Short mmCIF file of C-alpha atoms and ligand atoms in Angstrom, two decimals:
data_model
loop_
_atom_site.label_atom_id
_atom_site.label_comp_id
_atom_site.label_asym_id
_atom_site.label_seq_id
_atom_site.Cartn_x
_atom_site.Cartn_y
_atom_site.Cartn_z
CA MET E 238 160.67 76.94 84.75
CA SER E 239 160.48 79.89 87.06
CA ARG E 240 159.71 79.47 90.71
CA ARG E 241 156.59 81.62 90.29
CA LEU E 242 155.20 79.50 87.44
CA LEU E 243 155.84 76.29 89.38
CA LEU E 244 153.99 77.74 92.31
CA ALA E 245 151.09 78.75 90.06
CA LEU E 246 150.88 75.27 88.54
CA ALA E 247 150.93 73.67 91.95
CA THR E 248 148.17 75.98 93.15
CA PHE E 249 146.11 75.19 90.04
CA ALA E 250 146.49 71.42 90.52
CA THR E 251 145.43 71.64 94.15
CA ALA E 252 142.44 73.84 93.34
CA ALA E 253 141.29 71.60 90.48
CA ALA E 254 141.50 68.51 92.62
CA ALA E 255 139.59 70.10 95.46
CA LEU E 256 136.67 71.39 93.40
CA PRO E 257 133.58 69.45 92.35
CA SER E 258 133.43 68.71 88.65
CA ALA E 259 130.78 71.34 87.89
CA GLN E 260 133.27 74.05 88.80
CA ALA E 261 135.59 72.89 86.06
CA LEU E 262 132.93 73.52 83.38
CA PRO E 263 133.48 76.60 81.26
CA TYR E 264 130.17 78.20 82.24
CA ASP E 265 128.02 78.37 85.32
CA LEU E 266 124.91 79.25 83.35
CA LEU E 267 124.07 78.99 79.68
CA ILE E 268 120.83 80.40 78.27
CA ARG E 269 120.31 78.77 74.89
CA ASN E 270 118.34 79.43 71.70
CA ALA E 271 117.06 82.83 72.74
CA ARG E 272 115.92 85.81 70.81
CA ILE E 273 118.60 88.15 72.08
CA VAL E 274 117.50 91.76 72.51
CA ASP E 275 120.82 93.13 73.67
CA GLY E 276 119.66 96.50 75.02
CA THR E 277 121.32 98.69 72.39
CA GLY E 278 118.16 99.02 70.32
CA SER E 279 119.52 96.78 67.54
CA PRO E 280 117.12 94.15 66.15
CA TRP E 281 117.01 90.82 67.98
CA TYR E 282 119.12 87.89 66.83
CA ARG E 283 119.14 84.24 67.79
CA GLY E 284 121.88 83.08 70.08
CA HIS E 285 123.08 82.00 73.49
CA VAL E 286 124.25 83.83 76.59
CA ALA E 287 126.91 82.31 78.85
CA VAL E 288 127.66 83.39 82.40
CA ARG E 289 130.56 82.62 84.71
CA GLY E 290 130.40 83.88 88.27
CA ASP E 291 128.65 87.25 88.22
CA THR E 292 129.71 88.11 84.68
CA ILE E 293 128.49 87.52 81.13
CA VAL E 294 131.38 85.78 79.37
CA ALA E 295 129.95 85.00 75.95
CA VAL E 296 127.00 86.13 73.83
CA GLY E 297 126.24 85.10 70.28
CA PRO E 298 125.05 82.43 67.86
CA MET E 299 128.10 80.16 68.37
CA VAL E 300 128.56 79.96 72.13
CA ASP E 301 129.65 76.43 72.88
CA GLY E 302 130.72 74.55 75.95
CA ALA E 303 129.21 72.81 78.91
CA ALA E 304 127.53 74.65 81.72
CA ALA E 305 126.57 73.76 85.27
CA ARG E 306 123.06 74.90 84.41
CA VAL E 307 121.39 75.24 81.02
CA ILE E 308 118.17 77.16 80.42
CA ASP E 309 116.44 76.52 77.12
CA ALA E 310 114.99 79.85 76.00
CA THR E 311 113.40 78.69 72.74
CA GLY E 312 110.61 81.12 71.92
CA LEU E 313 111.69 83.52 74.63
CA VAL E 314 113.45 86.86 74.61
CA VAL E 315 116.63 87.31 76.60
CA SER E 316 117.43 90.90 77.45
CA PRO E 317 119.51 92.81 79.97
CA GLY E 318 117.74 93.15 83.32
CA PHE E 319 115.76 96.35 83.60
CA ILE E 320 117.03 99.37 85.50
CA ASP E 321 114.46 101.53 87.26
CA LEU E 322 115.96 104.88 88.09
CA HIS E 323 112.93 106.28 89.88
CA THR E 324 111.61 104.24 92.79
CA HIS E 325 110.50 104.86 96.35
CA ALA E 326 111.57 101.32 97.28
CA ARG E 327 112.50 102.36 100.83
CA ARG E 328 108.77 102.02 101.38
CA GLY E 329 108.59 98.28 101.83
CA LEU E 330 112.10 97.10 100.94
CA PHE E 331 112.99 96.06 104.48
CA GLU E 332 109.66 94.24 104.89
CA VAL E 333 109.92 92.64 101.44
CA PRO E 334 113.66 92.45 100.66
CA THR E 335 112.96 90.42 97.52
CA ALA E 336 111.17 93.48 96.03
CA GLU E 337 109.36 90.91 93.97
CA ASN E 338 106.89 93.34 92.47
CA TYR E 339 109.92 94.61 90.54
CA VAL E 340 111.90 91.40 90.05
CA ARG E 341 108.88 89.63 88.56
CA GLN E 342 108.90 92.27 85.80
CA GLY E 343 112.55 91.62 84.96
CA VAL E 344 113.86 94.58 86.98
CA THR E 345 117.36 93.91 88.34
CA THR E 346 118.41 97.36 89.63
CA ILE E 347 116.35 99.95 91.47
CA PHE E 348 117.29 103.55 92.25
CA GLU E 349 115.98 105.36 95.31
CA GLY E 350 116.10 108.96 96.50
CA PRO E 351 114.13 110.68 93.70
CA ASP E 352 111.87 113.74 93.94
CA GLY E 353 114.31 115.51 96.27
CA GLY E 354 113.79 112.99 99.06
CA SER E 355 116.56 110.83 100.52
CA PRO E 356 118.09 110.03 103.88
CA VAL E 357 120.72 112.61 104.87
CA PRO E 358 123.42 111.44 105.27
CA LEU E 359 123.22 108.48 102.90
CA ALA E 360 126.02 106.31 104.28
CA PRO E 361 124.19 104.79 107.29
CA PHE E 362 121.16 104.03 105.14
CA LEU E 363 123.23 102.39 102.40
CA ALA E 364 125.04 100.36 105.06
CA LYS E 365 121.66 99.15 106.30
CA VAL E 366 120.64 98.13 102.75
CA ALA E 367 124.01 96.42 102.24
CA ALA E 368 123.45 94.47 105.47
CA THR E 369 120.01 93.34 104.28
CA ARG E 370 119.93 90.45 101.83
CA ILE E 371 117.96 92.01 98.98
CA THR E 372 117.17 90.58 95.56
CA PRO E 373 117.69 93.48 93.12
CA ASN E 374 120.68 95.81 93.02
CA PHE E 375 120.13 99.10 94.80
CA ALA E 376 121.43 102.60 94.08
CA MET E 377 120.60 106.12 95.25
CA PHE E 378 120.36 109.80 94.53
CA VAL E 379 120.75 112.38 97.26
CA GLY E 380 117.72 114.64 97.66
CA HIS E 381 117.74 118.44 97.46
CA GLY E 382 114.49 118.71 99.42
CA SER E 383 115.85 116.62 102.29
CA ILE E 384 119.06 118.66 102.37
CA ARG E 385 117.12 121.94 102.32
CA SER E 386 114.85 120.65 105.04
CA GLU E 387 117.91 119.89 107.18
CA VAL E 388 119.65 123.23 106.63
CA VAL E 389 116.87 125.79 106.02
CA GLY E 390 113.74 124.00 107.27
CA GLN E 391 110.26 123.94 105.75
CA ILE E 392 110.40 127.71 105.25
CA ASP E 393 109.55 129.83 102.22
CA ARG E 394 112.65 131.97 101.74
CA PRO E 395 115.85 131.83 99.73
CA ALA E 396 118.82 130.23 101.46
CA THR E 397 121.57 132.49 102.80
CA ARG E 398 125.11 132.24 101.43
CA ASP E 399 126.13 130.29 104.52
CA GLU E 400 123.20 127.89 104.10
CA ILE E 401 124.03 127.33 100.44
CA GLN E 402 127.56 126.38 101.43
CA LYS E 403 126.21 123.99 104.06
CA MET E 404 123.87 122.43 101.51
CA GLN E 405 126.70 122.12 98.99
CA ALA E 406 128.75 120.28 101.60
CA LEU E 407 125.84 117.87 102.12
CA VAL E 408 125.55 117.26 98.36
CA GLU E 409 129.28 116.55 98.29
CA GLN E 410 128.94 114.17 101.22
CA GLY E 411 126.01 112.42 99.50
CA MET E 412 128.13 111.92 96.38
CA ARG E 413 131.04 110.58 98.47
CA ASP E 414 128.60 108.26 100.20
CA GLY E 415 127.70 106.80 96.81
CA ALA E 416 124.89 108.85 95.25
CA PHE E 417 124.60 108.93 91.46
CA GLY E 418 123.53 112.57 91.48
CA LEU E 419 121.20 115.15 92.97
CA SER E 420 117.45 114.73 92.80
CA SER E 421 115.00 117.56 93.32
CA GLY E 422 111.29 117.82 93.97
CA LEU E 423 110.60 121.46 93.25
CA PHE E 424 106.89 120.62 93.21
CA TYR E 425 107.10 119.67 96.88
CA VAL E 426 107.66 121.62 100.05
CA PRO E 427 110.43 122.55 100.85
CA GLY E 428 111.98 122.18 97.36
CA ALA E 429 109.28 124.51 96.05
CA PHE E 430 110.73 127.34 98.14
CA ALA E 431 114.14 127.14 96.45
CA PRO E 432 114.95 129.64 93.69
CA THR E 433 116.43 128.16 90.50
CA GLU E 434 119.83 129.70 91.26
CA GLU E 435 120.11 127.78 94.51
CA VAL E 436 119.42 124.50 92.74
CA ILE E 437 122.05 125.34 90.10
CA GLU E 438 124.67 125.91 92.79
CA LEU E 439 123.89 122.58 94.42
CA ALA E 440 123.58 120.62 91.18
CA ALA E 441 126.99 121.94 90.09
CA VAL E 442 128.58 120.15 93.06
CA ALA E 443 127.02 116.83 92.03
CA GLY E 444 128.06 117.50 88.42
CA ARG E 445 131.71 118.10 89.34
CA MET E 446 131.71 114.68 91.00
CA GLY E 447 130.23 112.92 87.96
CA GLY E 448 126.58 112.95 89.04
CA ILE E 449 123.40 113.88 87.22
CA TYR E 450 120.49 116.14 88.13
CA ILE E 451 117.07 114.46 88.12
CA SER E 452 114.00 116.51 88.86
CA HIS E 453 110.34 116.21 89.70
CA MET E 454 109.75 119.61 88.20
CA ARG E 455 108.19 122.64 89.86
CA ASP E 456 105.01 122.28 87.85
CA GLU E 457 103.58 119.65 85.50
CA ALA E 458 100.32 121.46 84.68
CA SER E 459 99.80 125.10 83.64
CA LYS E 460 103.52 125.94 83.96
CA VAL E 461 104.93 122.68 82.63
CA VAL E 462 106.70 124.37 79.73
CA ASP E 463 108.41 126.86 82.06
CA SER E 464 109.38 123.99 84.32
CA VAL E 465 111.06 122.13 81.48
CA ARG E 466 112.93 125.35 80.67
CA GLU E 467 114.04 125.57 84.30
CA THR E 468 115.21 121.95 84.37
CA ILE E 469 117.23 122.43 81.20
CA ARG E 470 118.69 125.66 82.58
CA ILE E 471 119.79 123.89 85.76
CA GLY E 472 121.59 121.28 83.68
CA GLU E 473 123.08 123.85 81.34
CA GLU E 474 124.30 126.31 83.99
CA GLY E 475 125.12 123.62 86.53
CA GLY E 476 127.22 121.81 83.94
CA LEU E 477 125.69 118.35 84.31
CA PRO E 478 123.13 116.08 82.64
CA ALA E 479 119.54 117.00 83.56
CA GLN E 480 116.68 114.56 83.58
CA ILE E 481 112.97 115.39 83.68
CA THR E 482 111.65 112.57 85.78
CA HIS E 483 108.20 110.99 85.30
CA HIS E 484 107.45 113.47 82.55
CA LYS E 485 103.73 114.01 82.06
CA ILE E 486 101.18 116.71 81.43
CA ILE E 487 98.74 117.13 84.31
CA GLY E 488 95.30 118.65 83.78
CA LYS E 489 93.01 118.37 80.77
CA ALA E 490 93.34 122.07 79.98
CA TYR E 491 97.07 121.54 79.37
CA TRP E 492 97.03 118.22 77.55
CA GLY E 493 98.96 118.41 74.30
CA ARG E 494 101.75 120.55 75.70
CA SER E 495 104.19 117.64 75.49
CA ALA E 496 104.70 118.74 71.89
CA ASP E 497 106.24 121.93 73.32
CA THR E 498 108.14 120.29 76.15
CA LEU E 499 109.71 117.70 73.85
CA ARG E 500 110.65 120.42 71.38
CA LEU E 501 112.49 122.20 74.20
CA VAL E 502 114.36 119.00 75.01
CA ASP E 503 115.26 118.55 71.34
CA GLU E 504 116.48 122.14 71.10
CA ALA E 505 118.53 121.78 74.26
CA ARG E 506 120.12 118.57 73.01
CA ALA E 507 120.82 120.17 69.63
CA ARG E 508 122.90 122.87 71.32
CA GLY E 509 124.74 120.34 73.46
CA VAL E 510 122.75 120.25 76.70
CA ASP E 511 122.46 116.66 77.90
CA ALA E 512 118.75 116.67 78.78
CA THR E 513 116.81 113.41 79.07
CA ILE E 514 113.46 112.13 80.29
CA ASP E 515 111.91 109.24 82.14
CA GLN E 516 108.28 108.21 82.34
CA TYR E 517 105.84 105.67 83.75
CA PRO E 518 103.16 104.26 81.42
CA TYR E 519 99.98 105.30 83.27
CA THR E 520 97.57 108.21 83.04
CA ALA E 521 97.38 108.69 86.80
CA SER E 522 100.01 109.97 89.23
CA SER E 523 100.42 109.25 92.92
CA THR E 524 101.60 111.32 95.86
CA SER E 525 100.18 112.69 99.10
CA VAL E 526 96.76 114.33 98.97
CA GLN E 527 98.24 117.42 100.59
CA ALA E 528 101.09 117.81 98.08
CA ALA E 529 98.78 117.15 95.15
CA LEU E 530 95.76 119.27 96.06
CA TRP E 531 97.02 122.08 98.28
CA PRO E 532 98.75 125.37 97.46
CA LYS E 533 102.42 125.46 98.57
CA TRP E 534 102.06 128.36 101.00
CA ALA E 535 99.53 126.38 103.00
CA GLN E 536 102.08 123.60 103.50
CA GLU E 537 104.86 125.79 104.91
CA GLY E 538 106.34 125.03 108.32
CA GLY E 539 105.44 121.39 108.80
CA ARG E 540 102.57 119.62 110.48
CA ASP E 541 102.10 121.90 113.53
CA ALA E 542 102.06 125.04 111.40
CA ILE E 543 99.52 123.44 109.05
CA VAL E 544 97.19 122.43 111.88
CA ALA E 545 97.43 125.93 113.38
CA ARG E 546 96.72 127.52 109.98
CA LEU E 547 93.56 125.47 109.58
CA LYS E 548 92.24 126.79 112.92
CA ASP E 549 91.91 130.26 111.42
CA PRO E 550 88.58 130.30 109.53
CA ALA E 551 89.63 132.89 106.93
CA THR E 552 92.87 131.04 106.12
CA ARG E 553 90.98 127.76 105.99
CA ALA E 554 88.52 129.23 103.50
CA THR E 555 91.38 130.49 101.31
CA ILE E 556 93.06 127.06 101.33
CA SER E 557 89.75 125.46 100.40
CA ALA E 558 89.12 127.89 97.54
CA GLU E 559 92.62 127.44 96.09
CA SER E 560 92.42 123.67 96.51
CA ALA E 561 89.11 123.61 94.61
CA VAL E 562 90.87 125.25 91.66
CA ILE E 563 93.64 122.63 91.80
CA ILE E 564 91.01 119.87 91.86
CA ARG E 565 89.29 121.49 88.87
CA ASP E 566 92.35 122.21 86.69
CA GLU E 567 95.25 120.08 87.89
CA ARG E 568 95.78 116.85 89.86
CA GLY E 569 92.14 116.55 90.80
CA GLY E 570 91.33 115.79 87.18
CA GLY E 571 88.29 118.08 87.30
CA ASP E 572 86.23 115.69 89.41
CA ALA E 573 86.50 114.28 92.94
CA ARG E 574 85.93 110.82 91.45
CA ASN E 575 89.30 111.15 89.70
CA VAL E 576 91.09 111.20 93.07
CA GLN E 577 91.51 107.79 94.64
CA ILE E 578 92.84 107.15 98.14
CA ALA E 579 95.88 104.82 98.06
CA SER E 580 96.57 104.52 101.79
CA CYS E 581 95.93 106.27 105.12
CA ASP E 582 97.85 105.35 108.27
CA TRP E 583 94.98 106.44 110.46
CA ASP E 584 92.15 104.65 108.66
CA ALA E 585 93.03 101.68 106.46
CA SER E 586 89.42 101.37 105.33
CA LEU E 587 89.68 104.53 103.21
CA ALA E 588 92.12 102.88 100.77
CA GLY E 589 90.46 102.44 97.39
CA LYS E 590 87.73 105.01 98.06
CA THR E 591 87.56 108.19 96.00
CA LEU E 592 87.63 111.76 97.23
CA ALA E 593 83.96 111.89 96.18
CA ASP E 594 83.26 108.97 98.55
CA VAL E 595 85.02 110.76 101.41
CA ARG E 596 83.15 113.98 100.59
CA ASP E 597 79.82 112.15 100.69
CA MET E 598 80.74 110.31 103.90
CA ARG E 599 81.45 113.66 105.53
CA GLY E 600 78.11 115.02 104.33
CA LEU E 601 79.79 117.74 102.26
CA PRO E 602 78.13 119.22 99.17
CA ALA E 603 78.72 117.42 95.88
CA THR E 604 80.76 120.29 94.46
CA LEU E 605 84.43 121.07 93.93
CA ASP E 606 84.30 123.12 97.15
CA GLY E 607 82.94 120.10 98.96
CA ALA E 608 85.79 118.01 97.54
CA ALA E 609 88.32 120.61 98.68
CA ASP E 610 86.86 120.50 102.19
CA ALA E 611 87.10 116.70 102.14
CA ALA E 612 90.77 117.04 101.23
CA ILE E 613 91.26 119.46 104.14
CA TRP E 614 89.63 116.95 106.46
CA ILE E 615 92.03 114.25 105.20
CA VAL E 616 95.07 116.47 105.82
CA GLU E 617 93.76 117.36 109.29
CA GLN E 618 93.44 113.68 110.21
CA GLY E 619 97.08 113.07 109.28
CA GLY E 620 97.00 112.86 105.50
CA CYS E 621 96.67 110.07 102.95
CA SER E 622 98.46 109.15 99.79
CA GLY E 623 96.33 109.38 96.70
CA ILE E 624 96.11 108.46 93.03
CA PHE E 625 95.24 111.27 90.64
CA HIS E 626 93.73 110.53 87.25
CA ALA E 627 94.67 113.68 85.33
CA ILE E 628 97.24 112.70 82.67
CA GLY E 629 96.49 112.61 78.94
CA GLU E 630 97.12 109.38 77.02
CA GLU E 631 98.16 111.27 73.89
CA ASP E 632 100.94 113.01 75.80
CA LEU E 633 101.97 109.73 77.39
CA VAL E 634 102.38 108.11 73.98
CA ARG E 635 104.19 111.11 72.49
CA ILE E 636 106.65 111.15 75.40
CA LEU E 637 107.16 107.37 75.25
CA ARG E 638 108.04 107.57 71.55
CA HIS E 639 110.68 110.22 72.12
CA PRO E 640 114.20 108.77 71.81
CA ALA E 641 115.41 110.64 74.91
CA THR E 642 112.75 109.02 77.12
CA MET E 643 113.51 106.04 79.33
CA VAL E 644 111.19 104.09 81.61
CA GLY E 645 111.00 104.50 85.41
CA SER E 646 108.21 103.31 87.66
CA ASP E 647 108.01 105.91 90.47
CA GLY E 648 106.76 102.89 92.43
CA GLU E 649 107.53 101.37 95.79
CA VAL E 650 107.71 97.88 97.29
CA PRO E 651 104.11 97.20 98.32
CA ILE E 652 103.23 94.79 101.08
CA PHE E 653 101.18 92.31 99.08
CA GLY E 654 97.48 92.91 99.67
CA GLN E 655 97.97 95.98 101.85
CA ALA E 656 96.35 99.35 100.97
CA SER E 657 95.50 100.34 97.40
CA PRO E 658 98.74 101.52 95.80
CA HIS E 659 99.24 102.80 92.27
CA PRO E 660 99.61 99.77 89.94
CA ARG E 661 102.89 101.17 88.58
CA SER E 662 104.81 99.36 91.34
CA TYR E 663 103.65 96.00 89.98
CA GLY E 664 103.25 96.74 86.31
CA THR E 665 105.38 99.50 84.76
CA PHE E 666 107.90 97.44 82.78
CA ALA E 667 105.50 94.64 81.86
CA ARG E 668 102.97 97.27 80.74
CA VAL E 669 105.44 98.87 78.36
CA LEU E 670 106.26 95.44 76.88
CA GLY E 671 102.72 94.07 76.81
CA PHE E 672 100.49 97.05 76.18
CA TYR E 673 102.64 99.68 74.47
CA VAL E 674 104.86 97.32 72.45
CA ARG E 675 102.72 94.26 71.67
CA GLU E 676 99.15 95.58 71.75
CA LYS E 677 99.52 99.21 70.68
CA GLY E 678 102.74 99.04 68.67
CA VAL E 679 103.81 102.44 70.00
CA ILE E 680 107.49 101.45 70.13
CA THR E 681 109.38 98.32 69.11
CA LEU E 682 110.47 95.65 71.55
CA GLU E 683 114.10 96.55 70.95
CA GLU E 684 113.42 100.23 71.62
CA ALA E 685 111.52 99.38 74.80
CA VAL E 686 114.40 97.28 76.12
CA ARG E 687 116.82 100.10 75.31
CA LYS E 688 114.63 102.50 77.30
CA MET E 689 114.52 100.07 80.22
CA ALA E 690 118.14 98.87 80.30
CA ALA E 691 120.95 100.37 78.24
CA PHE E 692 119.65 103.95 78.39
CA PRO E 693 119.19 104.22 82.15
CA ALA E 694 122.54 102.44 82.62
CA GLN E 695 124.23 104.97 80.34
CA ARG E 696 122.44 107.86 82.06
CA THR E 697 123.62 106.85 85.51
CA GLY E 698 127.09 105.70 84.47
CA LEU E 699 126.52 102.02 85.20
CA THR E 700 128.99 101.03 82.50
CA ASP E 701 128.96 97.33 83.42
CA ARG E 702 125.19 96.80 83.20
CA GLY E 703 122.29 97.40 80.82
CA VAL E 704 123.64 95.57 77.75
CA LEU E 705 124.16 91.87 76.99
CA ARG E 706 127.83 91.75 76.15
CA PRO E 707 130.85 89.80 77.44
CA GLY E 708 132.36 91.49 80.48
CA MET E 709 129.09 92.97 81.69
CA LYS E 710 127.54 91.94 85.00
CA ALA E 711 125.07 89.10 84.49
CA ASP E 712 121.77 90.93 85.09
CA ILE E 713 119.40 89.21 82.68
CA ALA E 714 115.65 89.00 82.04
CA VAL E 715 114.07 86.11 80.13
CA PHE E 716 110.46 86.67 79.04
CA ASP E 717 107.83 85.60 76.57
CA PRO E 718 107.11 88.54 74.25
CA ALA E 719 103.72 87.03 73.40
CA THR E 720 102.44 86.89 76.97
CA VAL E 721 104.34 89.44 79.07
CA LYS E 722 101.70 91.64 80.64
CA ASP E 723 100.91 93.86 83.60
CA MET E 724 98.01 92.54 85.67
CA ALA E 725 97.76 95.24 88.34
CA THR E 726 94.89 97.68 87.88
CA PHE E 727 93.73 100.73 89.81
CA GLU E 728 90.86 98.65 91.21
CA GLN E 729 92.95 95.51 91.91
CA PRO E 730 96.53 96.66 92.24
CA HIS E 731 97.98 93.66 94.08
CA GLN E 732 98.61 91.50 91.04
CA TYR E 733 102.07 90.52 89.85
CA ALA E 734 103.02 90.93 86.23
CA VAL E 735 103.11 87.75 84.11
CA GLY E 736 105.21 86.49 81.22
CA VAL E 737 108.68 86.74 82.75
CA SER E 738 110.27 83.29 83.01
CA TYR E 739 113.68 83.89 84.58
CA VAL E 740 115.54 86.77 86.13
CA VAL E 741 119.28 86.55 86.72
CA ILE E 742 121.01 89.06 88.99
CA ASN E 743 124.81 89.16 89.36
CA GLY E 744 124.89 85.68 87.83
CA ASP E 745 122.41 84.10 90.24
CA VAL E 746 118.93 82.99 89.20
CA ALA E 747 116.70 85.25 91.33
CA PHE E 748 113.33 84.32 89.82
CA GLU E 749 112.13 81.15 88.11
CA ARG E 750 109.06 78.93 87.90
CA GLY E 751 106.85 81.75 89.08
CA ALA E 752 108.70 82.45 92.32
CA VAL E 753 111.64 84.45 93.62
CA THR E 754 114.47 82.20 94.72
CA ALA E 755 116.39 82.19 98.00
CA ALA E 756 119.42 83.66 96.21
CA ARG E 757 118.92 87.39 96.96
CA PRO E 758 122.01 88.43 95.01
CA GLY E 759 121.37 92.20 94.99
CA ARG E 760 124.22 94.58 95.72
CA VAL E 761 124.44 98.21 96.66
CA LEU E 762 125.85 100.07 93.66
CA TYR E 763 127.87 103.18 94.41
CA GLY E 764 128.04 106.28 92.26
CA PRO E 765 130.96 108.05 90.62
CA GLY E 766 132.02 110.11 93.65
CA TYR E 767 132.07 107.21 96.07
CA THR E 768 134.91 107.20 98.53
CA LYS E 769 135.18 104.09 100.61
CA LYS E 770 135.55 104.75 104.33
ZN1 ZN B 240 107.83 112.53 91.71
#
């Protein structure tokens, strides 16, 4: 017997003697008698899932052996934990590190930094997240808008060659810090001031390092078709996958155009462009009142410039007139009652009121012009976030059915009971399973799980998550397909989803018996260009 083998045997004997008996069992966790929906889209089958440490070690109908903990999942579905690649979880994550609005829906990984907005640089922020005991896994994109803001400012002009190189260096740094790609918000200032070519040059850097491009497009209303073309072009010429994030059609006059946008995606994919989509299952969007209802030029230069601009009566009148058109045709949904205030730092009592309420409170005329002036007043006071009911259900369903569409919430981590946030933070994944799968039959359960787990994992290169298979990280959701349901509404948003029984993250039970556990097993996940310092 070799010296090395003897040593190994001795070490084994010592370790075995020192450990409590549970540690000698083959599995730490065994979920038995489940309907397994494995994430691939294949039909469910009955079986068991076994976990050791942070890893799935066995899945199938014949998994045998003792486990430290057994969960009987008779009547329940076991699926991979859901991956949400569009969140604004920075809002609230440090106050509520359990992110339970997400975990209670079966979400086990959240991505931040969408819409062109991220910390720059990323490394200190990710270190802060890593030092915080959080429940779900956490990953990031680096934001084009934030980088442009840093290098060019909030100014409406193309970047110089020197500035483009500086921005490229920041994209590269973001990828080295662990980003999974470049996000853009070309709808927002300052992203809106960037020509397509600039975005291509920056996206190419992320692409060379294995990242994707994910975009809140320049326009989701009258120019939505052009915007899809632009997104596809950025992916095609930048040489990287391109994702249309929270795809929707804004404005009644444009409803139905998803037939055209999806055709463009199909055509792109047919010629080899890796274009994909994500979506939240609601017919209202949410962002700042200013971004939603104001023309871009009026938002140039930051807060001081905006306040100064409003002091000039002629400019103010022009902003009001253009905003009235946006309220009529786009995010205003044609009526001030379709704009709801989500939160205002300077007056918490406005949360839940509509723009029509604010207009009436200010004694403004009950017209679109009056609504536009109410919006100006809101921006002047410091701005509010709003909810905008202007998305067509028919488009939502058509987009959800498309095989290249995955699910992403665009939500945040709300402080329970505070303000009047969009219900998507509490309900997105449960709504797809309860309303669109069970009640409406728009897609199958297996397809929904694919869109919420395997597909976003594949998109972001998380090769060890998103599917129930031996060797994968043990991120698992256990739910009742007959009762899973979103409870949050626009009127009463602070309601957790129901029907999820257990959530396992990195092998630890993070949610059970209606409550998040003390485990907080979430990790920071680093992207393909990550270089450890
Ligand atoms: Zn967005």
